[in-house]
């Protein structure tokens, strides 16, 4: 038995869905999807032209026969008394109507459907759509953006403003709801409702939105507000069964809550008075930055808040022309170096990599980009993680002379051996791309972190910034309140270990989510082995 054409097509589409995933983790690879979509639009327009041409031919045929049959039916016998008319009637009904039937039944979709089937293997999956949605929610939290700001597209540094429809807002709310994230469900269902109230046309109705919204608010313990939205829902659809049940339940819970509040009101008032008195006695100082949870510190630094660089410390940071103790390659053409931070000591090299080199690195890396992984301290193996949203690729010196020259440049400027360093890692961040706080070096509770390399711990990190970012994307150090912004063509360098080999815990750092733009970086992790004479231990074992 042969399968219908549409069934074969559906099967081919379903099989290809799993071919690619994680598009949302790399803006660089997502750009290919734009060209895929452009090709599909061209194919779709060709299909529309073919359909319009077919319909025009059918219309011409219909108009001709309309005038002919109108005249013929006024005097049928007289009309058919003409032998030519009789012949042409036989010919039309026997041949020409059959030709018309073939024309109407002709399939002009073949080209478009074939192209769609081929391109479908490159389409994002449900995982990509969910990942992109969660990235928007992450950006909303990190940069304290309200739903309306995101929906209207009023983000800082945007070149291509894009507004969200009711359907878009509803979809975000639904994804949050599926994730049992009622806080974001409320924000985005409320935004969808707001746009519907403003008169936006949509296939999503207010009843559906109110159903989600009232339940999300109830789950957050705000029964009174949930009741208000349920009443509004019932005004629109009095027979909504779930809302009718919720109305009774919310009313019962509210009455129960009010009784409990009345019973404990006096006790709470007394307790509040005591607490207020105690607070007045104590000095009401703002919480010290060091006492804020790391997640909050990280988000604050990403927003440019809480940076602990004082004017006095700033005055001790300098810029200079640097040749690393008269390195022969830089004596006549020293590089520009500036201090970014004092403890830990972080320096930035300016104009250290050319546009040509950056484009070549991207060109080499792009086909190899894979979801970035992290070391699992439990298993010691590499695995993907939600806190690292990017794609990366590794480039070796022997596959392109330019990579070897860059490795040599890092060696010349740091004075460290590159033979034991890891290969150049290239990373491209995706929608809301980030890497939450982490250490580059292996801690004492991870003795096997780099055992397979046999080159010791990561002594230092060199990080190239290969693109400017319109908003977000800074490298921050939460423990010390440091923030280093991405600047195309520059590189930052810091030591992860002290000279005695102990880890410098102040180097714990993170890559902030990219709010607007496309962030490309490449880094070199330099290891201990081979540095014995290049960075010897100090006389004091504590240094």
Short mmCIF file of C-alpha atoms in Angstrom, two decimals:
data_model
loop_
_atom_site.label_atom_id
_atom_site.label_comp_id
_atom_site.label_asym_id
_atom_site.label_seq_id
_atom_site.Cartn_x
_atom_site.Cartn_y
_atom_site.Cartn_z
CA UNK A 1 0.00 0.00 0.00
CA UNK A 2 1.41 3.40 -0.99
CA UNK A 3 1.46 6.21 1.53
CA UNK A 4 -0.20 9.49 0.47
CA UNK A 5 2.24 12.18 -0.63
CA UNK A 6 1.45 14.40 2.37
CA UNK A 7 2.12 11.50 4.76
CA UNK A 8 5.54 10.80 3.24
CA UNK A 9 6.33 14.51 3.51
CA UNK A 10 5.28 14.60 7.17
CA UNK A 11 7.46 11.61 8.00
CA UNK A 12 10.48 13.21 6.34
CA UNK A 13 9.92 16.42 8.31
CA UNK A 14 9.63 14.57 11.62
CA UNK A 15 12.80 12.59 10.96
CA UNK A 16 14.78 15.75 10.21
CA UNK A 17 13.69 17.60 13.36
CA UNK A 18 16.32 15.85 15.44
CA UNK A 19 19.14 16.52 13.00
CA UNK A 20 20.17 19.82 14.62
CA UNK A 21 19.60 21.38 18.03
CA UNK A 22 20.90 24.08 20.35
CA UNK A 23 20.68 26.81 17.70
CA UNK A 24 19.72 29.25 20.49
CA UNK A 25 23.15 28.84 22.12
CA UNK A 26 25.04 30.58 19.27
CA UNK A 27 24.05 33.78 17.47
CA UNK A 28 26.75 33.04 14.88
CA UNK A 29 25.07 29.81 13.81
CA UNK A 30 21.60 31.33 14.06
CA UNK A 31 22.52 33.72 11.24
CA UNK A 32 22.44 30.73 8.87
CA UNK A 33 18.76 30.31 9.72
CA UNK A 34 18.03 33.77 8.30
CA UNK A 35 19.41 32.71 4.91
CA UNK A 36 17.44 29.47 5.12
CA UNK A 37 14.26 31.45 5.76
CA UNK A 38 15.07 33.89 2.93
CA UNK A 39 15.45 30.96 0.52
CA UNK A 40 12.09 29.57 1.66
CA UNK A 41 10.40 32.95 1.11
CA UNK A 42 11.79 33.07 -2.45
CA UNK A 43 10.48 29.54 -3.04
CA UNK A 44 7.11 30.49 -1.56
CA UNK A 45 6.84 33.52 -3.87
CA UNK A 46 7.57 31.30 -6.87
CA UNK A 47 4.76 29.01 -5.76
CA UNK A 48 2.38 32.00 -5.38
CA UNK A 49 3.25 33.18 -8.91
CA UNK A 50 2.55 29.72 -10.31
CA UNK A 51 -0.80 29.57 -8.48
CA UNK A 52 -1.73 33.07 -9.67
CA UNK A 53 -0.84 32.11 -13.27
CA UNK A 54 -2.99 28.98 -13.03
CA UNK A 55 -5.92 30.91 -11.55
CA UNK A 56 -5.61 33.57 -14.26
CA UNK A 57 -5.93 30.89 -16.96
CA UNK A 58 -8.96 29.36 -15.22
CA UNK A 59 -10.53 32.82 -14.84
CA UNK A 60 -10.01 33.61 -18.54
CA UNK A 61 -11.66 30.28 -19.45
CA UNK A 62 -14.58 30.92 -17.09
CA UNK A 63 -15.16 34.47 -18.43
CA UNK A 64 -15.17 33.21 -22.01
CA UNK A 65 -17.67 30.43 -21.29
CA UNK A 66 -19.82 32.73 -19.16
CA UNK A 67 -20.50 35.07 -22.08
CA UNK A 68 -20.89 32.10 -24.48
CA UNK A 69 -23.40 30.16 -22.37
CA UNK A 70 -25.33 33.35 -21.56
CA UNK A 71 -25.94 33.95 -25.30
CA UNK A 72 -26.53 30.26 -26.10
CA UNK A 73 -29.16 29.65 -23.40
CA UNK A 74 -31.33 32.51 -24.70
CA UNK A 75 -32.08 30.48 -27.89
CA UNK A 76 -30.67 26.96 -27.35
CA UNK A 77 -32.17 25.40 -30.49
CA UNK A 78 -31.23 28.32 -32.70
CA UNK A 79 -27.68 28.32 -31.27
CA UNK A 80 -27.18 24.60 -31.83
CA UNK A 81 -28.80 24.89 -35.28
CA UNK A 82 -25.43 26.18 -36.37
CA UNK A 83 -23.29 23.06 -37.02
CA UNK A 84 -20.08 24.76 -35.86
CA UNK A 85 -21.67 25.58 -32.49
CA UNK A 86 -22.84 22.00 -32.12
CA UNK A 87 -19.35 20.70 -32.93
CA UNK A 88 -17.66 23.09 -30.52
CA UNK A 89 -20.06 22.10 -27.70
CA UNK A 90 -19.16 18.43 -28.21
CA UNK A 91 -15.47 19.33 -28.34
CA UNK A 92 -15.61 21.48 -25.19
CA UNK A 93 -17.42 18.91 -23.09
CA UNK A 94 -15.41 15.97 -24.37
CA UNK A 95 -11.94 17.53 -24.47
CA UNK A 96 -11.60 21.05 -23.20
CA UNK A 97 -13.37 20.57 -19.85
CA UNK A 98 -11.09 17.60 -19.29
CA UNK A 99 -8.09 19.83 -20.00
CA UNK A 100 -9.46 22.39 -17.54
CA UNK A 101 -9.87 19.67 -14.93
CA UNK A 102 -6.22 18.68 -15.40
CA UNK A 103 -5.19 22.33 -15.07
CA UNK A 104 -7.15 22.77 -11.84
CA UNK A 105 -5.79 19.51 -10.43
CA UNK A 106 -2.20 20.27 -11.47
CA UNK A 107 0.08 20.57 -8.43
CA UNK A 108 2.23 23.69 -8.38
CA UNK A 109 3.45 22.99 -4.84
CA UNK A 110 6.12 20.46 -5.80
CA UNK A 111 9.01 22.93 -5.94
CA UNK A 112 8.09 24.70 -2.73
CA UNK A 113 7.34 21.52 -0.74
CA UNK A 114 10.55 19.84 -1.95
CA UNK A 115 12.59 22.85 -0.87
CA UNK A 116 10.76 23.02 2.47
CA UNK A 117 11.43 19.34 3.10
CA UNK A 118 15.15 19.74 2.38
CA UNK A 119 15.49 22.89 4.48
CA UNK A 120 13.44 21.45 7.37
CA UNK A 121 16.44 19.47 8.58
CA UNK A 122 18.06 22.81 9.48
CA UNK A 123 15.05 24.12 11.42
CA UNK A 124 15.21 24.77 15.17
CA UNK A 125 13.48 22.31 17.48
CA UNK A 126 11.10 22.73 20.42
CA UNK A 127 14.22 22.75 22.61
CA UNK A 128 15.55 25.77 20.71
CA UNK A 129 12.28 27.65 21.02
CA UNK A 130 12.07 26.90 24.75
CA UNK A 131 15.75 27.80 25.20
CA UNK A 132 15.27 31.15 23.46
CA UNK A 133 12.18 31.86 25.57
CA UNK A 134 13.98 31.07 28.82
CA UNK A 135 16.84 33.31 27.65
CA UNK A 136 14.41 36.23 27.38
CA UNK A 137 13.18 35.54 30.92
CA UNK A 138 16.80 35.37 32.14
CA UNK A 139 17.57 38.73 30.51
CA UNK A 140 14.43 40.18 32.05
CA UNK A 141 15.60 39.18 35.55
CA UNK A 142 19.29 40.00 35.17
CA UNK A 143 18.78 43.47 33.73
CA UNK A 144 15.52 44.21 35.61
CA UNK A 145 13.45 44.79 32.49
CA UNK A 146 9.67 44.94 32.61
CA UNK A 147 7.62 42.88 30.17
CA UNK A 148 6.41 45.96 28.29
CA UNK A 149 9.98 47.15 27.59
CA UNK A 150 10.86 43.79 26.04
CA UNK A 151 7.53 43.49 24.21
CA UNK A 152 7.87 46.92 22.57
CA UNK A 153 11.51 46.18 21.67
CA UNK A 154 12.87 49.23 23.51
CA UNK A 155 16.19 47.64 24.50
CA UNK A 156 19.43 49.64 24.80
CA UNK A 157 21.62 49.70 21.71
CA UNK A 158 19.15 47.99 19.37
CA UNK A 159 19.52 48.57 15.62
CA UNK A 160 16.58 46.46 14.46
CA UNK A 161 13.64 47.16 16.75
CA UNK A 162 11.09 44.35 16.89
CA UNK A 163 7.82 44.28 18.84
CA UNK A 164 6.17 41.19 20.29
CA UNK A 165 2.61 40.18 19.45
CA UNK A 166 -0.02 38.88 21.85
CA UNK A 167 0.83 35.37 20.60
CA UNK A 168 4.52 35.91 21.44
CA UNK A 169 3.74 37.10 24.97
CA UNK A 170 1.28 34.25 25.47
CA UNK A 171 3.87 31.72 24.30
CA UNK A 172 6.43 33.05 26.80
CA UNK A 173 3.85 32.82 29.57
CA UNK A 174 2.96 29.26 28.59
CA UNK A 175 6.60 28.14 28.60
CA UNK A 176 7.05 29.66 32.07
CA UNK A 177 3.83 27.94 33.19
CA UNK A 178 5.07 24.57 31.92
CA UNK A 179 8.25 25.18 33.93
CA UNK A 180 6.11 25.85 37.04
CA UNK A 181 7.44 29.42 36.96
CA UNK A 182 4.29 31.27 37.99
CA UNK A 183 6.12 34.56 38.52
CA UNK A 184 7.02 34.90 34.83
CA UNK A 185 3.70 33.32 33.81
CA UNK A 186 1.95 36.24 35.49
CA UNK A 187 4.24 38.87 33.92
CA UNK A 188 3.76 37.66 30.37
CA UNK A 189 0.07 36.73 30.56
CA UNK A 190 -0.54 40.20 32.02
CA UNK A 191 1.37 41.72 29.08
CA UNK A 192 -0.67 39.65 26.61
CA UNK A 193 -3.88 40.84 28.31
CA UNK A 194 -2.67 44.45 28.23
CA UNK A 195 -2.09 44.28 24.48
CA UNK A 196 -5.49 42.66 23.93
CA UNK A 197 -7.12 45.42 26.01
CA UNK A 198 -5.35 47.97 23.79
CA UNK A 199 -7.14 46.48 20.79
CA UNK A 200 -4.43 44.32 19.22
CA UNK A 201 -5.89 41.70 16.85
CA UNK A 202 -5.02 38.16 17.90
CA UNK A 203 -6.03 34.53 17.60
CA UNK A 204 -5.60 34.27 21.38
CA UNK A 205 -8.70 35.36 23.29
CA UNK A 206 -8.91 37.12 26.65
CA UNK A 207 -10.62 34.14 28.30
CA UNK A 208 -7.61 31.87 27.65
CA UNK A 209 -5.16 34.49 28.92
CA UNK A 210 -7.24 35.25 32.04
CA UNK A 211 -7.44 31.54 32.83
CA UNK A 212 -3.64 31.26 32.99
CA UNK A 213 -3.22 34.63 34.67
CA UNK A 214 -5.65 34.01 37.54
CA UNK A 215 -4.15 30.59 38.30
CA UNK A 216 -0.56 31.90 38.22
CA UNK A 217 -1.49 34.68 40.65
CA UNK A 218 -3.26 32.21 42.94
CA UNK A 219 -0.17 29.97 42.99
CA UNK A 220 1.81 32.95 44.28
CA UNK A 221 -0.60 33.29 47.20
CA UNK A 222 -2.49 36.40 46.01
CA UNK A 223 -6.01 34.97 46.29
CA UNK A 224 -7.81 38.32 46.17
CA UNK A 225 -6.23 39.32 42.84
CA UNK A 226 -6.79 35.81 41.45
CA UNK A 227 -10.46 36.17 42.38
CA UNK A 228 -10.72 39.52 40.55
CA UNK A 229 -9.34 38.06 37.32
CA UNK A 230 -11.61 34.99 37.66
CA UNK A 231 -14.65 37.27 37.93
CA UNK A 232 -13.51 39.14 34.82
CA UNK A 233 -13.13 35.82 33.00
CA UNK A 234 -16.69 34.79 33.93
CA UNK A 235 -18.02 38.12 32.66
CA UNK A 236 -16.63 37.16 29.24
CA UNK A 237 -17.60 33.46 29.45
CA UNK A 238 -20.24 32.77 32.15
CA UNK A 239 -20.23 29.03 31.36
CA UNK A 240 -16.48 28.49 31.81
CA UNK A 241 -16.51 25.42 34.06
CA UNK A 242 -13.02 25.70 35.54
CA UNK A 243 -13.51 29.40 36.31
CA UNK A 244 -16.84 28.68 38.02
CA UNK A 245 -15.14 26.09 40.21
CA UNK A 246 -12.18 28.39 40.90
CA UNK A 247 -14.52 31.24 41.87
CA UNK A 248 -16.08 29.21 44.67
CA UNK A 249 -12.72 27.83 45.78
CA UNK A 250 -11.02 31.25 45.81
CA UNK A 251 -13.92 32.79 47.75
CA UNK A 252 -13.73 30.00 50.33
CA UNK A 253 -9.94 30.38 50.66
CA UNK A 254 -10.24 34.16 50.97
CA UNK A 255 -12.82 33.89 53.77
CA UNK A 256 -10.62 31.36 55.54
CA UNK A 257 -7.60 33.63 55.14
CA UNK A 258 -9.49 36.67 56.47
CA UNK A 259 -10.55 34.75 59.60
CA UNK A 260 -6.96 33.70 60.23
CA UNK A 261 -5.76 37.27 59.77
CA UNK A 262 -8.31 38.60 62.24
CA UNK A 263 -7.31 36.04 64.85
CA UNK A 264 -3.62 36.87 64.61
CA UNK A 265 -3.86 40.60 63.83
CA UNK A 266 -3.21 41.79 67.37
CA UNK A 267 -0.27 39.45 67.86
CA UNK A 268 1.32 40.58 64.61
CA UNK A 269 0.86 44.26 65.46
CA UNK A 270 2.57 43.77 68.79
CA UNK A 271 5.43 41.86 67.17
CA UNK A 272 5.83 44.51 64.46
CA UNK A 273 6.09 47.28 67.07
CA UNK A 274 8.85 45.39 68.86
CA UNK A 275 10.75 44.78 65.64
CA UNK A 276 10.47 48.43 64.59
CA UNK A 277 11.79 49.57 67.96
CA UNK A 278 14.75 47.21 67.71
CA UNK A 279 15.52 48.34 64.15
CA UNK A 280 15.54 52.00 65.21
CA UNK A 281 18.04 51.22 67.93
CA UNK A 282 20.37 49.54 65.46
CA UNK A 283 22.31 51.50 62.83
CA UNK A 284 20.39 51.19 59.56
CA UNK A 285 23.29 50.85 57.22
CA UNK A 286 23.00 49.57 53.70
CA UNK A 287 23.95 45.89 53.38
CA UNK A 288 27.59 45.44 52.65
CA UNK A 289 28.33 44.20 49.11
CA UNK A 290 30.26 41.24 50.53
CA UNK A 291 27.14 39.98 52.37
CA UNK A 292 24.95 39.95 49.26
CA UNK A 293 24.39 36.44 47.80
CA UNK A 294 26.66 35.70 44.85
CA UNK A 295 23.78 35.48 42.36
CA UNK A 296 22.65 39.00 43.28
CA UNK A 297 26.22 40.33 43.13
CA UNK A 298 26.64 38.78 39.70
CA UNK A 299 23.42 40.34 38.38
CA UNK A 300 24.24 43.73 39.95
CA UNK A 301 27.65 43.80 38.27
CA UNK A 302 26.08 42.84 34.97
CA UNK A 303 23.86 45.92 35.29
CA UNK A 304 26.87 48.06 36.17
CA UNK A 305 25.92 48.29 39.84
CA UNK A 306 28.12 47.49 42.84
CA UNK A 307 31.47 47.96 41.10
CA UNK A 308 33.96 48.43 43.95
CA UNK A 309 36.64 50.47 42.17
CA UNK A 310 37.22 53.57 44.29
CA UNK A 311 38.87 56.76 42.99
CA UNK A 312 41.90 56.06 45.17
CA UNK A 313 42.35 52.55 43.77
CA UNK A 314 41.65 53.86 40.27
CA UNK A 315 44.53 56.33 40.65
CA UNK A 316 46.92 53.40 41.05
CA UNK A 317 45.96 51.84 37.72
CA UNK A 318 48.05 52.85 34.73
CA UNK A 319 48.43 52.35 31.01
CA UNK A 320 51.74 51.82 29.23
CA UNK A 321 53.58 50.63 26.13
CA UNK A 322 54.66 47.09 26.93
CA UNK A 323 57.39 44.87 25.47
CA UNK A 324 57.65 42.27 28.27
CA UNK A 325 61.23 42.91 29.33
CA UNK A 326 62.48 43.81 25.86
CA UNK A 327 61.08 40.84 24.01
CA UNK A 328 62.72 41.01 20.52
CA UNK A 329 59.35 40.97 18.77
CA UNK A 330 58.11 44.02 20.66
CA UNK A 331 61.16 46.21 21.33
CA UNK A 332 60.50 48.39 18.27
CA UNK A 333 56.73 48.04 18.34
CA UNK A 334 55.53 47.64 21.94
CA UNK A 335 51.86 46.92 22.53
CA UNK A 336 49.38 49.07 24.45
CA UNK A 337 48.58 47.68 27.89
CA UNK A 338 46.33 49.05 30.61
CA UNK A 339 45.49 47.93 34.14
CA UNK A 340 41.87 46.87 34.53
CA UNK A 341 41.90 45.78 38.18
CA UNK A 342 44.36 45.63 41.03
CA UNK A 343 43.34 42.57 43.11
CA UNK A 344 43.31 40.19 41.30
CA UNK A 345 45.65 41.89 38.88
CA UNK A 346 43.93 42.02 35.48
CA UNK A 347 45.49 43.71 32.47
CA UNK A 348 44.04 44.49 29.06
CA UNK A 349 46.06 44.54 25.83
CA UNK A 350 44.62 46.95 23.25
CA UNK A 351 44.65 46.43 19.46
CA UNK A 352 46.25 43.06 20.08
CA UNK A 353 44.44 41.12 17.37
CA UNK A 354 43.56 42.41 13.88
CA UNK A 355 40.16 42.35 12.15
CA UNK A 356 41.59 39.96 9.58
CA UNK A 357 42.74 37.56 12.29
CA UNK A 358 39.41 37.74 14.12
CA UNK A 359 37.45 37.02 10.94
CA UNK A 360 39.74 34.09 10.12
CA UNK A 361 39.25 32.62 13.60
CA UNK A 362 35.47 32.93 13.26
CA UNK A 363 35.61 31.39 9.79
CA UNK A 364 37.58 28.39 11.07
CA UNK A 365 35.47 27.96 14.19
CA UNK A 366 31.95 28.42 12.85
CA UNK A 367 31.53 24.99 11.17
CA UNK A 368 32.83 23.28 14.31
CA UNK A 369 30.83 25.13 16.94
CA UNK A 370 29.25 22.74 19.43
CA UNK A 371 27.37 23.35 22.67
CA UNK A 372 29.90 24.47 25.27
CA UNK A 373 30.56 22.01 28.09
CA UNK A 374 31.78 22.19 31.68
CA UNK A 375 33.65 19.79 33.95
CA UNK A 376 31.24 17.78 36.12
CA UNK A 377 33.01 17.61 39.52
CA UNK A 378 31.13 14.40 40.36
CA UNK A 379 32.03 12.41 37.26
CA UNK A 380 35.07 14.34 36.03
CA UNK A 381 33.52 14.29 32.54
CA UNK A 382 32.44 17.11 30.23
CA UNK A 383 28.74 17.88 30.14
CA UNK A 384 26.42 20.69 29.00
CA UNK A 385 24.91 22.97 31.65
CA UNK A 386 22.11 25.52 31.78
CA UNK A 387 24.46 28.04 33.37
CA UNK A 388 26.70 28.06 30.30
CA UNK A 389 24.82 29.13 27.17
CA UNK A 390 27.23 29.29 24.25
CA UNK A 391 28.89 27.19 21.57
CA UNK A 392 32.60 26.63 21.31
CA UNK A 393 35.25 25.15 19.02
CA UNK A 394 38.94 24.36 19.48
CA UNK A 395 41.60 25.52 17.01
CA UNK A 396 45.10 24.08 16.87
CA UNK A 397 48.28 25.78 15.71
CA UNK A 398 49.19 23.14 13.12
CA UNK A 399 45.98 23.57 11.10
CA UNK A 400 46.52 27.24 10.31
CA UNK A 401 49.73 29.33 10.56
CA UNK A 402 47.75 32.27 11.86
CA UNK A 403 46.71 30.32 14.99
CA UNK A 404 50.36 29.46 15.60
CA UNK A 405 51.28 33.16 15.32
CA UNK A 406 48.59 34.08 17.84
CA UNK A 407 49.85 31.41 20.25
CA UNK A 408 53.38 32.80 19.88
CA UNK A 409 52.07 36.32 20.54
CA UNK A 410 50.50 35.18 23.81
CA UNK A 411 53.77 33.48 24.81
CA UNK A 412 55.82 36.58 23.99
CA UNK A 413 53.58 38.90 26.00
CA UNK A 414 52.98 36.68 29.02
CA UNK A 415 56.40 35.03 29.13
CA UNK A 416 54.64 31.67 29.69
CA UNK A 417 55.16 28.38 27.86
CA UNK A 418 52.43 27.58 25.33
CA UNK A 419 53.38 23.97 24.58
CA UNK A 420 51.49 22.79 27.66
CA UNK A 421 48.58 25.20 27.23
CA UNK A 422 45.18 24.10 25.96
CA UNK A 423 44.28 24.81 22.35
CA UNK A 424 42.67 28.13 21.45
CA UNK A 425 39.00 27.89 22.40
CA UNK A 426 36.57 30.02 20.38
CA UNK A 427 33.14 30.75 21.86
CA UNK A 428 30.05 32.40 20.43
CA UNK A 429 27.22 33.27 22.78
CA UNK A 430 23.56 32.70 21.94
CA UNK A 431 20.29 34.36 22.93
CA UNK A 432 20.95 35.69 26.42
CA UNK A 433 24.29 33.84 26.24
CA UNK A 434 26.12 33.63 29.55
CA UNK A 435 28.51 31.64 31.73
CA UNK A 436 27.58 31.93 35.40
CA UNK A 437 30.23 32.35 38.17
CA UNK A 438 32.98 29.73 37.96
CA UNK A 439 36.70 29.17 38.50
CA UNK A 440 39.03 28.44 35.60
CA UNK A 441 41.39 26.46 37.84
CA UNK A 442 40.76 23.12 39.54
CA UNK A 443 40.12 23.33 43.28
CA UNK A 444 41.42 20.96 45.95
CA UNK A 445 38.11 19.11 45.96
CA UNK A 446 38.61 18.46 42.21
CA UNK A 447 42.00 16.70 42.15
CA UNK A 448 41.25 15.00 38.82
CA UNK A 449 39.96 18.10 36.99
CA UNK A 450 42.82 18.17 34.43
CA UNK A 451 44.43 14.81 35.17
CA UNK A 452 43.95 13.55 31.60
CA UNK A 453 45.99 16.50 30.25
CA UNK A 454 48.98 15.79 32.48
CA UNK A 455 49.99 19.46 32.49
CA UNK A 456 48.93 20.50 35.97
CA UNK A 457 46.42 23.16 36.91
CA UNK A 458 45.41 26.23 34.89
CA UNK A 459 47.91 28.86 35.97
CA UNK A 460 46.53 31.73 33.89
CA UNK A 461 43.77 32.81 31.48
CA UNK A 462 44.14 34.87 28.30
CA UNK A 463 40.84 36.10 26.81
CA UNK A 464 40.41 37.78 23.40
CA UNK A 465 37.28 39.88 22.77
CA UNK A 466 36.47 39.49 19.06
CA UNK A 467 33.33 41.62 18.86
CA UNK A 468 31.76 44.66 20.43
CA UNK A 469 28.48 44.04 22.25
CA UNK A 470 25.72 46.65 22.20
CA UNK A 471 24.44 45.81 25.70
CA UNK A 472 25.46 43.24 28.30
CA UNK A 473 28.14 40.58 27.91
CA UNK A 474 30.66 41.94 30.46
CA UNK A 475 33.12 39.67 32.29
CA UNK A 476 32.53 40.19 36.01
CA UNK A 477 34.29 39.04 39.17
CA UNK A 478 31.57 38.90 41.88
CA UNK A 479 33.85 38.36 44.89
CA UNK A 480 35.78 41.57 44.27
CA UNK A 481 33.13 43.67 42.51
CA UNK A 482 35.07 43.91 39.23
CA UNK A 483 33.60 44.32 35.75
CA UNK A 484 35.50 44.14 32.44
CA UNK A 485 33.57 45.15 29.33
CA UNK A 486 33.96 43.43 25.95
CA UNK A 487 35.98 45.57 23.55
CA UNK A 488 36.72 44.26 20.07
CA UNK A 489 40.37 43.68 19.28
CA UNK A 490 41.51 43.61 22.92
CA UNK A 491 42.51 40.81 25.30
CA UNK A 492 42.55 40.53 29.08
CA UNK A 493 44.96 38.41 31.11
CA UNK A 494 45.08 37.27 34.73
CA UNK A 495 46.73 34.59 36.87
CA UNK A 496 44.43 31.95 38.36
CA UNK A 497 47.13 30.64 40.73
CA UNK A 498 49.49 32.36 43.09
CA UNK A 499 53.22 31.81 42.56
CA UNK A 500 53.13 29.06 45.20
CA UNK A 501 50.57 27.10 43.15
CA UNK A 502 47.59 27.81 45.38
CA UNK A 503 44.38 28.92 43.71
CA UNK A 504 43.42 32.59 43.76
CA UNK A 505 39.75 32.43 44.73
CA UNK A 506 39.23 36.10 43.91
CA UNK A 507 39.42 35.15 40.20
CA UNK A 508 35.98 33.54 40.31
CA UNK A 509 34.29 35.18 37.34
CA UNK A 510 31.30 35.06 35.01
CA UNK A 511 30.22 36.10 31.53
CA UNK A 512 27.09 38.26 31.81
CA UNK A 513 24.13 37.50 29.53
CA UNK A 514 24.30 39.25 26.16
CA UNK A 515 21.31 41.61 26.12
CA UNK A 516 21.77 43.02 22.61
CA UNK A 517 24.45 42.01 20.14
CA UNK A 518 26.64 39.09 19.15
CA UNK A 519 29.52 38.16 21.42
CA UNK A 520 32.59 36.32 20.10
CA UNK A 521 35.55 35.51 22.34
CA UNK A 522 38.54 33.18 22.21
CA UNK A 523 40.63 32.13 25.15
CA UNK A 524 43.83 30.33 26.01
CA UNK A 525 44.07 28.40 29.26
CA UNK A 526 47.73 28.20 30.26
CA UNK A 527 48.87 25.31 32.50
CA UNK A 528 51.54 24.93 35.21
CA UNK A 529 53.90 22.50 33.49
CA UNK A 530 56.71 24.26 31.67
CA UNK A 531 56.42 27.42 33.77
CA UNK A 532 58.87 26.32 36.49
CA UNK A 533 61.58 28.71 35.28
CA UNK A 534 59.25 31.26 33.70
CA UNK A 535 57.22 31.92 36.84
CA UNK A 536 59.24 30.46 39.73
CA UNK A 537 57.97 30.20 43.28
CA UNK A 538 58.69 33.13 45.56
CA UNK A 539 61.05 32.87 48.54
CA UNK A 540 58.03 33.25 50.80
CA UNK A 541 55.77 30.19 50.52
CA UNK A 542 52.66 32.27 51.23
CA UNK A 543 53.14 34.47 48.14
#
